[in-house]
PDB file of C-alpha atoms in Angstrom:
ATOM      1  CA  MET A 742      43.708  54.873 153.977  1.00  0.00           C
ATOM      2  CA  PHE A 743      47.034  55.000 152.065  1.00  0.00           C
ATOM      3  CA  ALA A 744      48.967  52.511 149.554  1.00  0.00           C
ATOM      4  CA  PHE A 745      52.882  53.224 149.207  1.00  0.00           C
ATOM      5  CA  GLU A 746      55.614  52.360 147.243  1.00  0.00           C
ATOM      6  CA  SER A 747      59.214  53.148 146.773  1.00  0.00           C
ATOM      7  CA  ARG A 748      62.196  52.516 144.491  1.00  0.00           C
ATOM      8  CA  PRO A 749      65.114  54.015 145.706  1.00  0.00           C
ATOM      9  CA  ASP A 750      67.009  52.429 143.182  1.00  0.00           C
ATOM     10  CA  LEU A 751      65.877  54.887 140.845  1.00  0.00           C
ATOM     11  CA  ALA A 752      66.413  57.766 143.196  1.00  0.00           C
ATOM     12  CA  ASP A 753      69.121  59.019 140.328  1.00  0.00           C
ATOM     13  CA  LEU A 754      66.571  59.916 137.966  1.00  0.00           C
ATOM     14  CA  CYS A 755      65.707  63.040 139.760  1.00  0.00           C
ATOM     15  CA  ASN A 756      68.224  64.740 142.193  1.00  0.00           C
ATOM     16  CA  ILE A 757      70.043  67.819 143.418  1.00  0.00           C
ATOM     17  CA  PRO A 758      73.331  66.598 144.777  1.00  0.00           C
ATOM     18  CA  ILE A 759      75.008  68.215 147.383  1.00  0.00           C
ATOM     19  CA  HIS A 760      78.705  68.377 148.154  1.00  0.00           C
ATOM     20  CA  GLY A 761      80.131  65.289 149.409  1.00  0.00           C
ATOM     21  CA  PHE A 762      77.279  63.242 147.711  1.00  0.00           C
ATOM     22  CA  GLU A 763      79.449  60.566 146.598  1.00  0.00           C
ATOM     23  CA  ARG A 764      80.096  59.376 150.222  1.00  0.00           C
ATOM     24  CA  PHE A 765      76.318  58.847 150.708  1.00  0.00           C
ATOM     25  CA  ALA A 766      74.810  57.921 147.195  1.00  0.00           C
ATOM     26  CA  THR A 767      75.066  54.765 144.984  1.00  0.00           C
ATOM     27  CA  PRO A 768      77.346  55.516 142.300  1.00  0.00           C
ATOM     28  CA  SER A 769      75.619  56.569 139.125  1.00  0.00           C
ATOM     29  CA  GLU A 770      76.469  58.675 136.161  1.00  0.00           C
ATOM     30  CA  ARG A 771      72.973  60.265 136.511  1.00  0.00           C
ATOM     31  CA  ILE A 772      73.694  62.107 139.839  1.00  0.00           C
ATOM     32  CA  GLY A 773      75.483  65.582 139.708  1.00  0.00           C
ATOM     33  CA  LYS A 774      75.094  65.401 135.977  1.00  0.00           C
ATOM     34  CA  ASN A 775      74.801  68.934 135.943  1.00  0.00           C
ATOM     35  CA  GLY A 776      76.881  69.836 139.020  1.00  0.00           C
ATOM     36  CA  CYS A 777      76.491  69.729 142.863  1.00  0.00           C
ATOM     37  CA  GLY A 778      73.312  71.871 143.829  1.00  0.00           C
ATOM     38  CA  ARG A 779      72.013  71.563 140.470  1.00  0.00           C
ATOM     39  CA  PHE A 780      68.678  69.923 139.714  1.00  0.00           C
ATOM     40  CA  THR A 781      68.968  67.156 137.326  1.00  0.00           C
ATOM     41  CA  SER A 782      65.827  64.937 136.561  1.00  0.00           C
ATOM     42  CA  TYR A 783      65.332  62.351 133.596  1.00  0.00           C
ATOM     43  CA  GLY A 784      61.535  63.062 132.913  1.00  0.00           C
ATOM     44  CA  SER A 785      60.809  60.811 130.217  1.00  0.00           C
ATOM     45  CA  LYS A 786      62.487  57.972 131.852  1.00  0.00           C
ATOM     46  CA  LEU A 787      60.873  59.120 135.605  1.00  0.00           C
ATOM     47  CA  VAL A 788      57.241  58.615 133.897  1.00  0.00           C
ATOM     48  CA  ASP A 789      58.242  55.267 131.961  1.00  0.00           C
ATOM     49  CA  GLU A 790      59.967  53.674 135.347  1.00  0.00           C
ATOM     50  CA  GLY A 791      57.039  55.139 137.517  1.00  0.00           C
ATOM     51  CA  ARG A 792      54.241  53.988 135.571  1.00  0.00           C
ATOM     52  CA  PRO A 793      53.548  50.896 136.857  1.00  0.00           C
ATOM     53  CA  HIS A 794      54.295  51.866 140.637  1.00  0.00           C
ATOM     54  CA  ILE A 795      51.735  54.784 140.408  1.00  0.00           C
ATOM     55  CA  LEU A 796      49.129  52.652 138.811  1.00  0.00           C
ATOM     56  CA  ARG A 797      49.711  49.748 141.098  1.00  0.00           C
ATOM     57  CA  VAL A 798      49.235  52.170 144.339  1.00  0.00           C
ATOM     58  CA  MET A 799      45.842  53.301 143.290  1.00  0.00           C
ATOM     59  CA  ARG A 800      44.738  49.653 142.361  1.00  0.00           C
ATOM     60  CA  SER A 801      45.986  48.771 145.942  1.00  0.00           C
ATOM     61  CA  LEU A 802      43.904  51.718 147.342  1.00  0.00           C
ATOM     62  CA  GLY A 803      41.030  50.773 145.262  1.00  0.00           C
ATOM     63  CA  LYS A 804      40.781  47.197 147.130  1.00  0.00           C
ATOM     64  CA  HIS A 805      40.042  48.971 150.318  1.00  0.00           C
ATOM     65  CA  VAL A 806      38.053  52.295 149.599  1.00  0.00           C
ATOM     66  CA  PRO A 807      35.578  53.112 146.630  1.00  0.00           C
ATOM     67  CA  LEU A 808      37.513  54.962 144.580  1.00  0.00           C
ATOM     68  CA  LEU A 809      34.641  56.143 141.957  1.00  0.00           C
ATOM     69  CA  GLU A 810      32.577  57.325 144.976  1.00  0.00           C
ATOM     70  CA  ALA A 811      35.316  60.109 144.841  1.00  0.00           C
ATOM     71  CA  THR A 812      34.342  63.824 144.054  1.00  0.00           C
ATOM     72  CA  ALA A 813      37.984  64.576 142.903  1.00  0.00           C
ATOM     73  CA  LEU A 814      41.141  63.279 142.228  1.00  0.00           C
ATOM     74  CA  PHE A 815      44.453  65.543 143.271  1.00  0.00           C
ATOM     75  CA  THR A 816      47.783  64.609 142.025  1.00  0.00           C
ATOM     76  CA  HIS A 817      51.378  65.714 142.122  1.00  0.00           C
ATOM     77  CA  ALA A 818      51.340  68.590 139.403  1.00  0.00           C
ATOM     78  CA  SER A 819      54.523  67.697 137.467  1.00  0.00           C
ATOM     79  CA  SER A 820      52.530  67.303 134.247  1.00  0.00           C
ATOM     80  CA  LYS A 821      48.726  67.360 133.528  1.00  0.00           C
ATOM     81  CA  ARG A 822      48.968  65.271 130.475  1.00  0.00           C
ATOM     82  CA  ASP A 823      51.136  62.435 132.260  1.00  0.00           C
ATOM     83  CA  TRP A 824      48.639  62.640 135.245  1.00  0.00           C
ATOM     84  CA  GLN A 825      45.759  62.611 133.142  1.00  0.00           C
ATOM     85  CA  ASP A 826      46.972  59.668 131.322  1.00  0.00           C
ATOM     86  CA  PHE A 827      47.491  57.784 134.346  1.00  0.00           C
ATOM     87  CA  ALA A 828      44.167  58.584 135.670  1.00  0.00           C
ATOM     88  CA  ASP A 829      42.459  57.240 132.332  1.00  0.00           C
ATOM     89  CA  ALA A 830      44.272  54.194 133.135  1.00  0.00           C
ATOM     90  CA  ALA A 831      42.992  53.826 136.256  1.00  0.00           C
ATOM     91  CA  GLU A 832      39.533  54.568 134.949  1.00  0.00           C
ATOM     92  CA  LEU A 833      39.580  57.971 137.304  1.00  0.00           C
ATOM     93  CA  GLY A 834      40.213  60.441 134.367  1.00  0.00           C
ATOM     94  CA  HIS A 835      37.102  62.234 134.993  1.00  0.00           C
ATOM     95  CA  LEU A 836      38.114  63.054 138.516  1.00  0.00           C
ATOM     96  CA  LEU A 837      41.420  64.588 138.222  1.00  0.00           C
ATOM     97  CA  TYR A 838      41.575  67.937 139.372  1.00  0.00           C
ATOM     98  CA  SER A 839      44.768  69.521 137.855  1.00  0.00           C
ATOM     99  CA  ILE A 840      46.108  72.577 138.834  1.00  0.00           C
ATOM    100  CA  PHE A 841      49.369  72.374 136.950  1.00  0.00           C
ATOM    101  CA  PRO A 842      48.409  74.868 134.119  1.00  0.00           C
ATOM    102  CA  THR A 843      47.739  77.318 136.695  1.00  0.00           C
ATOM    103  CA  THR A 844      50.959  76.799 138.900  1.00  0.00           C
ATOM    104  CA  GLY A 845      53.534  74.681 137.313  1.00  0.00           C
ATOM    105  CA  ASN A 846      55.207  72.284 139.120  1.00  0.00           C
ATOM    106  CA  ILE A 847      54.688  73.170 142.981  1.00  0.00           C
ATOM    107  CA  VAL A 848      56.255  70.042 144.313  1.00  0.00           C
ATOM    108  CA  SER A 849      55.310  68.984 147.604  1.00  0.00           C
ATOM    109  CA  ALA A 850      52.547  71.571 147.729  1.00  0.00           C
ATOM    110  CA  SER A 851      50.717  70.273 144.872  1.00  0.00           C
ATOM    111  CA  VAL A 852      47.936  68.186 146.214  1.00  0.00           C
ATOM    112  CA  PRO A 853      47.203  70.710 149.342  1.00  0.00           C
ATOM    113  CA  ALA A 854      47.419  73.536 147.308  1.00  0.00           C
ATOM    114  CA  ALA A 855      44.763  71.562 144.484  1.00  0.00           C
ATOM    115  CA  ILE A 856      42.543  70.703 147.445  1.00  0.00           C
ATOM    116  CA  ALA A 857      42.414  74.508 148.490  1.00  0.00           C
ATOM    117  CA  SER A 858      41.604  76.053 144.949  1.00  0.00           C
ATOM    118  CA  ALA A 859      38.980  72.943 144.654  1.00  0.00           C
ATOM    119  CA  ALA A 860      37.388  74.063 147.811  1.00  0.00           C
ATOM    120  CA  GLY A 861      37.621  77.819 146.671  1.00  0.00           C
ATOM    121  CA  GLU A 862      36.028  77.413 143.643  1.00  0.00           C
ATOM    122  CA  GLY A 863      32.879  75.112 145.362  1.00  0.00           C
ATOM    123  CA  HIS A 864      34.334  72.100 143.249  1.00  0.00           C
ATOM    124  CA  ILE A 865      34.408  70.020 146.563  1.00  0.00           C
ATOM    125  CA  ALA A 866      32.559  70.134 149.996  1.00  0.00           C
ATOM    126  CA  ARG A 867      32.833  68.882 153.296  1.00  0.00           C
ATOM    127  CA  GLY A 868      31.988  65.189 153.684  1.00  0.00           C
ATOM    128  CA  ASP A 869      33.070  64.575 150.124  1.00  0.00           C
ATOM    129  CA  ARG A 870      35.511  61.481 149.733  1.00  0.00           C
ATOM    130  CA  LEU A 871      38.566  62.882 148.011  1.00  0.00           C
ATOM    131  CA  LEU A 872      41.860  60.948 146.356  1.00  0.00           C
ATOM    132  CA  GLY A 873      45.631  61.944 146.581  1.00  0.00           C
ATOM    133  CA  TRP A 874      48.137  60.547 144.203  1.00  0.00           C
ATOM    134  CA  VAL A 875      51.555  61.247 144.023  1.00  0.00           C
ATOM    135  CA  GLY A 876      54.783  60.028 142.719  1.00  0.00           C
ATOM    136  CA  SER A 877      58.047  61.996 143.618  1.00  0.00           C
ATOM    137  CA  ALA A 878      61.820  61.792 143.824  1.00  0.00           C
ATOM    138  CA  GLY A 879      63.712  59.517 145.357  1.00  0.00           C
ATOM    139  CA  MET A 880      61.254  57.568 144.044  1.00  0.00           C
ATOM    140  CA  SER A 881      58.067  57.067 146.098  1.00  0.00           C
ATOM    141  CA  TYR A 882      54.627  56.652 144.929  1.00  0.00           C
ATOM    142  CA  GLY A 883      51.620  57.020 147.134  1.00  0.00           C
ATOM    143  CA  ALA A 884      47.618  57.109 146.875  1.00  0.00           C
ATOM    144  CA  GLY A 885      45.331  58.027 149.630  1.00  0.00           C
ATOM    145  CA  SER A 886      41.631  58.654 150.347  1.00  0.00           C
ATOM    146  CA  PHE A 887      39.853  60.621 152.733  1.00  0.00           C
ATOM    147  CA  ILE A 888      36.830  62.026 153.856  1.00  0.00           C
ATOM    148  CA  TYR A 889      36.704  66.111 153.580  1.00  0.00           C
TER     149      TYR A 889
END
């Protein structure tokens, strides 16, 4: 089961523009601030703007699956502190399994890498309910649950 939201109007908060991006992107002073091909992120604004959406997708998921029956919660590894704050706000803080302190931000690989790490440590087992929770550039937010 999945819950998803998107806010493309906030996409300029995290970007790596290519040459000619002006033809495809909504005009914004934030896009290309560091130059073409260079990463630009407005981290605190990403968190501030994303927080209500991140929490809402988990609440939405909770209407369909028993969140508190999960063994672990795996998130986008962008910041342990921010995701711990989100998880605590959703009353799931005790489930958070973060690989950020070990790996840093490994972007789209965050959730699968964390699952592999938790499985390797014996933290999760086949048959466990797991939760995934991400917020990403572009500005999309998702929460999902499955039986491992």
